[in-house]
């Protein structure tokens, strides 16, 4: 990989996108207002971004509706739809370094992850749904002499996508790709912390030949632009990734407006269980460490609760700490950096508050625990590990969304399952054992949408992603996500 100087030069040369994309045009907000976009890398303002509000959302929804009703995209031959989506993926490949730098600047993500993960995975996701769009078949009903009945999948109409800042491009793409593949139009609202790659995606989509109005991007704040989208009478569905409280608000907005569908992906407090007969301690320790410290812990599936069986707990923790000590917290644009900054001062302070609460409540600090690289002006927190955490401690119950691991020891498999399920969340879980029966029983008993055995985060775009309980409902990824953006229509022809 190239050098820090290379990525800094690129960052200096890119025209940072800051305007909304509505009806195929790159526009300022109707109010003319902009907001400061701050890079958490050094706390500096990097550009001004259009502060869209309800009137911009109105224009974007109207454009999306017109584009949907005129049918140019919806009724386009599947061969041509595929061509446009593949072209967009090719443009993302062409601009991968630029997109990676935008992401890294905007959220403090290590450039190696943006370049090796977020950007190629987003292009891959788009190609997956482009490939899938001509493999969606309807159903033919039971035959009778005088009737022919069939069911077809129809696009829903206008989809409002509200996305978070932890994987800005990828979370947007998990919604944009299947929704567009199904023939819908969209209004995408990126998080206020991370508008850059969504705006560039909107520009690239136009370059790829997506008809104007099919993908609109409205940067702005949640309480204004997001709320307006949530309450809009002409939005057919909200696809959301973010926090639980906002997820609950979106369901209220739906009830207060037009009963639009809502799909929610809302974080978690995922348990990572290591049984005494763990088949590969070193690999498990590495995956447990990266399962929490990747992206500075700002991952909805972060393995933030490590449950270790008593027999190997000390040895396992030693191995895990060895891995954690190799993590290089550094400049996000430096290729050797493996852990960048947190997304904002607010998110850093939240993590630091949780660290203080853990100390006060009696957990034992085994690593880290402080802000670091303060001299840069950026928002960095050390990888932090607490041992002797009880299931009642705040850091075992609440989503920190930072680089903070809570280690709890357990005696029996029943204890592990009970502790694992003792949470309002149910997004992901991992477990390590040689015992196939124990693995299978535990996987089935854990209330979570994703369970990984002898590995962490081992599924890809081909498998459904989403939560049980207060981690939300509705699935991203896989062919299930395509059907989420469609309705079933039964058509019956009376014969003769
Ligand atoms: P958030 O839920 O407030 O923001 C996510 C998105 O929702 C953003 O686009 C935001 O503008 C929008 N939003 C906020 N208020 C809204 C409203 N009233 N109506 C419509 N849209 C609204 O998340 P956050 O404040 O950025 O982060 C807070 C916590 O959320 C984190 O600490 C973490 O626990 C959780 N989170 C989870 C994920 C995830 O992947 N599940 C991602 C980011 C944050």
XYZ file of C-alpha atoms and ligand atoms in Angstrom:
540
model
C 0.000 0.000 0.000
C 1.197 3.520 -0.738
C 2.308 6.104 1.793
C 0.759 8.649 4.125
C 2.113 11.371 1.812
C 0.226 9.805 -1.105
C -3.098 9.779 0.750
C -2.550 13.256 2.191
C -1.847 14.586 -1.310
C -5.000 12.872 -2.558
C -7.013 14.323 0.332
C -5.696 17.783 -0.552
C -6.588 17.430 -4.218
C -10.132 16.050 -3.965
C -13.008 18.464 -4.316
C -15.036 17.408 -1.268
C -18.712 16.982 -2.138
C -21.014 19.225 -0.100
C -24.245 19.666 -2.047
C -27.453 17.693 -2.130
C -28.435 15.612 -5.141
C -32.067 16.096 -6.018
C -33.724 15.232 -9.313
C -30.407 14.632 -11.014
C -28.987 18.010 -10.032
C -26.274 18.928 -7.549
C -27.949 21.595 -5.389
C -27.592 23.756 -2.320
C -30.242 23.513 0.394
C -33.347 25.627 -0.312
C -32.559 27.654 2.838
C -28.992 28.206 1.635
C -27.785 26.894 5.006
C -24.723 24.728 5.408
C -23.137 22.941 8.348
C -19.506 22.359 9.313
C -18.191 18.934 8.436
C -15.534 18.093 11.012
C -12.866 15.453 10.487
C -12.273 13.459 13.678
C -8.738 12.841 12.424
C -7.690 16.270 13.752
C -10.907 18.019 14.816
C -10.732 20.434 11.878
C -13.560 21.588 9.623
C -12.967 20.022 6.211
C -15.895 21.431 4.253
C -19.349 22.946 4.354
C -22.274 20.682 3.604
C -25.802 21.631 2.532
C -28.108 21.527 5.549
C -31.220 20.060 3.989
C -34.503 20.389 5.836
C -38.161 19.548 5.241
C -38.411 21.601 2.055
C -35.429 19.833 0.466
C -36.846 16.484 1.565
C -40.145 17.462 -0.088
C -38.376 18.188 -3.377
C -36.371 14.969 -3.152
C -39.448 12.847 -2.419
C -41.367 14.562 -5.240
C -38.475 13.860 -7.631
C -38.302 10.232 -6.480
C -42.072 9.885 -6.921
C -41.985 11.374 -10.439
C -39.108 9.078 -11.382
C -40.998 6.092 -10.021
C -44.279 6.929 -11.740
C -42.760 7.732 -15.107
C -41.358 4.210 -15.020
C -38.039 4.927 -16.760
C -36.140 2.978 -14.118
C -38.894 0.733 -12.792
C -39.826 -0.548 -16.225
C -36.362 -0.512 -17.740
C -35.411 -3.858 -19.257
C -33.552 -5.879 -16.658
C -30.568 -6.156 -18.987
C -30.245 -2.363 -19.064
C -30.835 -1.970 -15.333
C -27.989 -4.371 -14.739
C -25.779 -2.435 -17.103
C -26.332 0.794 -15.116
C -25.675 -0.845 -11.735
C -22.553 -2.624 -12.996
C -21.325 0.654 -14.466
C -21.797 2.287 -11.073
C -19.776 -0.505 -9.434
C -17.051 -0.009 -12.073
C -16.977 3.726 -11.340
C -16.581 2.931 -7.659
C -13.626 0.718 -8.524
C -12.185 3.480 -10.693
C -12.497 5.993 -7.818
C -11.739 3.579 -4.995
C -8.822 5.567 -3.602
C -10.835 8.777 -3.623
C -13.823 7.120 -1.971
C -11.561 5.547 0.647
C -9.920 8.884 1.420
C -13.327 10.593 1.720
C -14.469 7.900 4.158
C -11.256 7.996 6.155
C -11.303 11.809 6.460
C -14.966 11.923 7.337
C -15.072 9.285 10.093
C -11.448 8.633 11.063
C -11.414 5.100 9.673
C -7.987 3.600 8.870
C -7.332 4.031 5.152
C -6.334 0.354 4.919
C -9.834 -0.641 6.056
C -11.628 1.856 3.841
C -9.574 0.775 0.828
C -9.520 -2.932 1.570
C -13.000 -3.234 3.130
C -15.661 -0.549 2.898
C -15.184 0.497 -0.724
C -14.670 -2.910 -2.409
C -17.386 -4.476 -0.265
C -19.788 -1.738 -1.329
C -19.009 -2.366 -5.004
C -19.384 -6.107 -4.400
C -22.760 -5.576 -2.751
C -23.928 -3.569 -5.746
C -22.778 -6.279 -8.159
C -24.494 -8.966 -6.066
C -27.883 -7.248 -6.372
C -27.290 -6.297 -10.017
C -26.684 -10.003 -10.688
C -29.784 -10.956 -8.716
C -32.314 -8.564 -10.216
C -33.271 -10.810 -13.138
C -33.623 -13.851 -10.901
C -36.682 -12.664 -9.023
C -39.564 -14.886 -9.980
C -43.203 -14.737 -9.002
C -45.496 -17.685 -8.242
C -48.203 -19.455 -10.166
C -51.246 -20.449 -8.121
C -52.865 -23.925 -8.077
C -54.314 -24.686 -11.483
C -58.050 -24.700 -12.195
C -59.921 -24.969 -15.505
C -61.453 -21.532 -15.330
C -58.849 -19.400 -13.610
C -55.176 -18.581 -13.875
C -53.678 -16.885 -10.813
C -50.191 -15.673 -10.181
C -48.302 -13.499 -7.720
C -45.701 -10.946 -8.761
C -43.173 -8.877 -6.818
C -43.720 -5.161 -7.325
C -41.394 -2.398 -6.180
C -42.752 -0.441 -3.222
C -42.218 3.051 -4.649
C -40.209 5.690 -2.781
C -37.769 4.369 -0.196
C -36.329 6.677 2.464
C -32.963 5.365 3.662
C -31.507 6.840 6.849
C -28.014 5.581 7.535
C -25.333 5.891 10.234
C -21.748 7.044 10.300
C -19.819 3.908 11.211
C -19.729 2.394 7.702
C -21.270 5.271 5.763
C -20.837 3.956 2.213
C -21.419 0.291 2.995
C -24.552 0.817 5.113
C -25.934 3.083 2.389
C -25.148 0.434 -0.216
C -26.808 -2.364 1.778
C -30.022 -0.389 1.228
C -29.443 1.383 -2.086
C -28.384 -1.724 -4.044
C -31.371 -4.008 -3.310
C -33.893 -1.141 -3.356
C -32.724 0.069 -6.778
C -32.375 -3.475 -8.093
C -36.068 -3.976 -7.292
C -36.964 -0.861 -9.309
C -37.677 1.591 -6.481
C -36.686 5.253 -6.252
C -34.872 6.543 -3.206
C -34.097 9.429 -0.910
C -30.912 8.712 1.013
C -30.090 10.687 4.149
C -26.532 10.148 5.325
C -25.581 10.806 8.949
C -24.558 14.400 9.627
C -21.128 13.131 10.745
C -20.456 11.390 7.424
C -22.067 12.884 4.317
C -19.129 12.666 1.884
C -19.274 9.193 0.355
C -23.090 9.205 0.068
C -22.891 12.457 -1.880
C -20.132 11.102 -4.119
C -22.192 7.935 -4.639
C -25.104 10.089 -5.833
C -22.823 11.842 -8.327
C -21.375 8.552 -9.581
C -24.884 7.111 -9.998
C -25.742 9.942 -12.375
C -22.504 9.357 -14.273
C -23.410 5.673 -14.526
C -26.706 6.592 -16.197
C -29.200 6.164 -13.376
C -32.155 8.347 -14.441
C -32.539 11.664 -12.571
C -34.655 11.460 -9.419
C -34.108 7.721 -8.869
C -31.416 8.258 -6.231
C -31.603 11.544 -4.315
C -29.196 12.342 -1.491
C -30.143 14.870 1.200
C -27.448 15.609 3.784
C -28.726 17.148 7.005
C -29.576 16.542 10.622
C -31.689 13.738 12.000
C -34.182 15.968 13.809
C -34.948 17.962 10.655
C -34.168 16.142 7.383
C -34.471 12.660 8.928
C -37.707 13.460 10.729
C -39.203 15.033 7.601
C -38.463 11.850 5.686
C -39.943 9.757 8.510
C -43.166 11.759 8.593
C -43.527 12.202 4.845
C -46.875 11.105 3.435
C -45.370 10.038 0.121
C -42.536 7.809 1.352
C -43.498 4.135 1.131
C -40.777 2.664 3.319
C -38.019 3.681 5.714
C -34.862 1.600 5.754
C -32.801 2.502 8.807
C -29.541 1.614 10.496
C -28.680 3.441 13.716
C -29.607 3.713 17.360
C -32.569 2.124 19.153
C -34.139 5.408 20.291
C -34.216 6.743 16.724
C -35.568 3.399 15.496
C -38.446 3.773 17.951
C -39.079 7.322 16.723
C -39.263 6.115 13.131
C -42.026 3.676 14.055
C -43.909 6.545 15.682
C -43.433 8.695 12.581
C -44.830 5.871 10.493
C -47.904 5.628 12.728
C -48.369 9.393 12.719
C -48.196 9.604 8.916
C -48.994 7.022 6.246
C -48.088 3.701 7.921
C -45.010 3.447 5.768
C -43.080 0.235 6.284
C -40.108 0.399 8.559
C -37.034 -1.793 8.566
C -34.656 -1.331 11.492
C -31.069 -2.410 12.111
C -30.218 -1.166 15.596
C -26.968 -2.234 17.133
C -26.321 -4.722 19.881
C -24.318 -5.983 22.801
C -23.012 -9.097 21.155
C -21.596 -11.947 23.264
C -18.475 -13.773 22.155
C -18.306 -17.084 24.038
C -15.067 -19.038 24.471
C -15.556 -22.533 25.888
C -12.749 -24.430 27.609
C -12.310 -26.683 24.572
C -11.753 -23.785 22.181
C -10.119 -25.403 19.127
C -7.578 -22.650 18.441
C -6.868 -20.296 21.306
C -4.561 -17.961 19.413
C -6.927 -17.516 16.493
C -9.906 -17.079 18.822
C -8.008 -14.445 20.815
C -7.140 -12.585 17.636
C -10.716 -12.671 16.398
C -12.088 -11.691 19.802
C -9.731 -8.687 19.898
C -10.557 -7.544 16.373
C -14.217 -8.408 16.986
C -14.323 -5.473 19.380
C -11.504 -3.143 18.264
C -12.177 -3.074 14.523
C -13.398 0.402 13.507
C -12.675 1.538 17.092
C -15.554 -0.586 18.344
C -18.057 1.436 16.306
C -19.644 -1.634 14.809
C -23.206 -2.749 15.471
C -22.092 -6.384 15.675
C -19.057 -5.589 17.873
C -18.272 -8.498 20.193
C -18.365 -6.189 23.181
C -19.073 -8.923 25.762
C -16.413 -11.597 25.958
C -17.651 -14.605 27.950
C -14.772 -16.956 28.820
C -15.066 -20.292 30.591
C -13.130 -20.478 33.849
C -10.698 -23.237 32.784
C -8.981 -21.124 30.115
C -9.927 -17.610 31.177
C -6.483 -16.429 32.360
C -4.629 -17.918 29.411
C -7.163 -16.579 26.946
C -7.063 -13.092 28.376
C -3.248 -13.093 28.150
C -3.438 -13.994 24.463
C -6.097 -11.390 23.813
C -4.097 -8.649 25.523
C -1.056 -9.592 23.431
C -3.077 -9.001 20.277
C -4.643 -5.799 21.607
C -1.198 -4.369 22.398
C -0.189 -4.720 18.747
C -3.015 -2.429 17.633
C -1.601 0.817 16.315
C -3.816 3.762 17.081
C -2.701 6.348 14.573
C -3.405 8.770 11.763
C -6.293 7.310 9.744
C -4.544 8.251 6.487
C -1.340 6.386 7.401
C -1.314 2.940 5.757
C 0.173 1.211 8.828
C -2.594 2.491 11.155
C -4.852 -0.322 12.311
C -7.096 1.768 14.565
C -8.092 5.333 13.716
C -10.105 7.910 15.582
C -13.652 7.695 16.826
C -16.214 9.483 14.684
C -16.701 12.595 16.824
C -15.898 14.276 20.102
C -19.375 13.268 21.294
C -18.815 9.576 20.566
C -15.352 9.695 22.160
C -16.798 11.286 25.291
C -19.507 8.640 25.443
C -16.841 5.916 25.378
C -14.797 7.717 28.048
C -17.895 8.032 30.253
C -18.524 4.293 29.990
C -14.894 3.655 30.903
C -15.317 5.785 34.040
C -18.549 3.994 34.935
C -16.824 0.602 34.661
C -14.033 1.745 36.978
C -16.518 3.104 39.507
C -18.656 -0.037 39.411
C -15.649 -2.206 40.247
C -14.592 -3.818 36.947
C -10.849 -4.380 36.680
C -9.042 -2.347 34.013
C -6.662 -4.671 32.153
C -5.691 -2.420 29.239
C -6.046 1.150 27.957
C -8.768 3.320 29.400
C -7.709 6.745 28.099
C -8.000 9.232 25.334
C -4.856 9.272 23.209
C -3.202 11.361 20.453
C -4.810 14.432 22.048
C -2.091 16.636 20.524
C -3.554 16.002 17.041
C -6.864 17.607 18.003
C -8.532 14.343 16.927
C -10.775 12.005 18.911
C -8.811 8.857 19.729
C -9.411 6.295 22.480
C -7.062 3.461 23.435
C -8.240 -0.131 22.997
C -9.636 -0.839 26.448
C -10.263 -4.131 28.240
C -12.094 -4.632 31.530
C -11.853 -7.964 33.313
C -14.120 -9.187 36.130
C -17.180 -7.555 34.589
C -20.474 -8.815 36.000
C -23.651 -9.026 33.909
C -25.048 -6.166 36.021
C -22.272 -3.681 35.193
C -23.314 -0.871 32.873
C -20.651 -1.795 30.277
C -22.134 -5.301 30.122
C -25.628 -3.946 29.483
C -25.398 -0.808 27.332
C -23.996 -0.406 23.858
C -20.785 1.616 24.214
C -20.058 1.813 20.486
C -16.398 2.344 21.271
C -13.209 0.284 21.770
C -14.222 -1.120 25.148
C -14.337 -4.855 25.863
C -16.154 -6.304 28.889
C -14.778 -9.703 29.982
C -17.011 -11.958 32.076
C -16.014 -15.428 33.246
C -18.494 -18.309 33.387
C -18.690 -21.860 34.750
C -21.119 -23.905 32.637
C -22.650 -23.779 29.167
C -26.021 -22.980 30.767
C -24.440 -19.969 32.493
C -22.965 -18.799 29.209
C -26.297 -19.010 27.382
C -28.138 -17.296 30.228
C -25.630 -14.416 30.344
C -25.499 -14.172 26.543
C -29.283 -13.781 26.372
C -29.474 -11.393 29.329
C -29.716 -8.312 27.113
C -32.368 -6.334 25.309
C -30.359 -6.792 22.111
C -30.051 -9.753 19.765
C -27.892 -8.906 16.790
C -24.879 -11.235 16.728
C -23.006 -13.822 18.786
C -19.928 -15.991 18.437
C -18.849 -19.192 20.117
C -15.758 -21.391 20.070
C -15.808 -25.092 20.909
C -14.719 -28.449 19.441
C -17.953 -30.054 20.627
C -20.377 -30.057 17.710
C -23.380 -30.779 19.914
C -22.554 -27.950 22.293
C -21.934 -25.647 19.320
C -25.232 -26.479 17.708
C -27.279 -26.303 20.923
C -25.731 -22.999 21.969
C -26.211 -21.484 18.523
C -29.886 -22.424 18.593
C -30.431 -21.180 22.156
C -28.889 -17.759 21.631
C -31.436 -15.155 20.643
C -29.590 -13.336 17.877
C -29.912 -12.849 14.129
C -26.333 -13.972 13.433
C -24.327 -16.680 15.194
C -20.749 -17.497 14.215
C -19.138 -20.757 15.321
C -15.335 -20.965 15.544
C -14.915 -17.644 13.779
C -16.149 -14.073 14.087
C -18.089 -12.115 11.483
C -17.678 -14.988 9.068
C -20.747 -14.371 6.859
C -20.788 -12.205 3.759
C -23.268 -10.521 1.441
C -24.887 -13.885 0.638
C -26.297 -14.316 4.167
C -29.088 -12.284 5.846
C -28.001 -9.661 8.356
C -30.256 -8.279 11.073
C -31.438 -8.588 14.608
C -33.788 -10.207 17.081
C -35.344 -8.307 20.009
C -34.392 -4.615 20.238
C -31.687 -5.025 17.605
C -34.491 -4.452 15.121
C -36.204 -6.375 12.347
C -35.975 -6.792 8.611
C -32.841 -8.111 6.956
C -30.059 -6.476 4.979
C -27.868 -8.531 2.618
C -28.865 -11.776 0.829
C -31.883 -12.255 -1.416
C -34.150 -11.573 1.581
C -33.212 -7.909 1.309
C -34.469 -7.771 -2.280
C -37.904 -8.952 -1.209
C -37.994 -6.381 1.575
C -38.173 -3.659 -1.073
C -41.074 -5.287 -2.927
C -44.701 -6.055 -2.371
C -46.538 -9.174 -3.479
C -49.451 -8.679 -5.830
C -51.869 -11.509 -6.609
C -53.385 -11.348 -10.093
C -56.123 -13.677 -11.206
C -57.482 -14.141 -14.755
C -60.890 -15.709 -15.199
C -60.754 -17.849 -18.314
C -63.318 -18.678 -20.964
P -28.564 7.908 15.456
O -29.494 6.774 15.475
O -28.940 9.143 16.182
O -28.278 8.346 13.927
C -28.389 7.455 12.839
C -29.117 8.190 11.708
O -30.402 8.575 12.147
C -28.417 9.474 11.249
O -28.551 9.599 9.852
C -29.215 10.547 11.953
O -29.175 11.789 11.301
C -30.608 9.958 11.899
N -31.532 10.508 12.894
C -31.241 10.959 14.145
N -32.367 11.419 14.734
C -33.375 11.246 13.857
C -34.783 11.521 13.877
N -35.363 12.088 14.925
N -35.509 11.205 12.792
C -34.944 10.629 11.717
N -33.632 10.376 11.623
C -32.856 10.662 12.682
O -27.178 7.418 15.930
P -26.004 8.348 16.512
O -26.489 9.422 17.409
O -25.244 8.802 15.375
O -25.271 7.303 17.407
C -25.789 7.034 18.695
C -25.729 5.589 18.985
O -26.397 4.834 17.971
C -24.344 4.988 18.987
O -23.682 5.196 20.174
C -24.661 3.551 18.752
O -25.045 2.941 19.931
C -25.830 3.586 17.835
N -25.435 3.374 16.436
C -25.685 2.174 15.913
C -25.313 1.925 14.612
C -25.563 0.611 13.985
O -24.871 0.249 13.059
N -26.553 -0.124 14.407
C -24.685 2.897 13.859
C -24.472 4.156 14.432
C -24.864 4.370 15.730
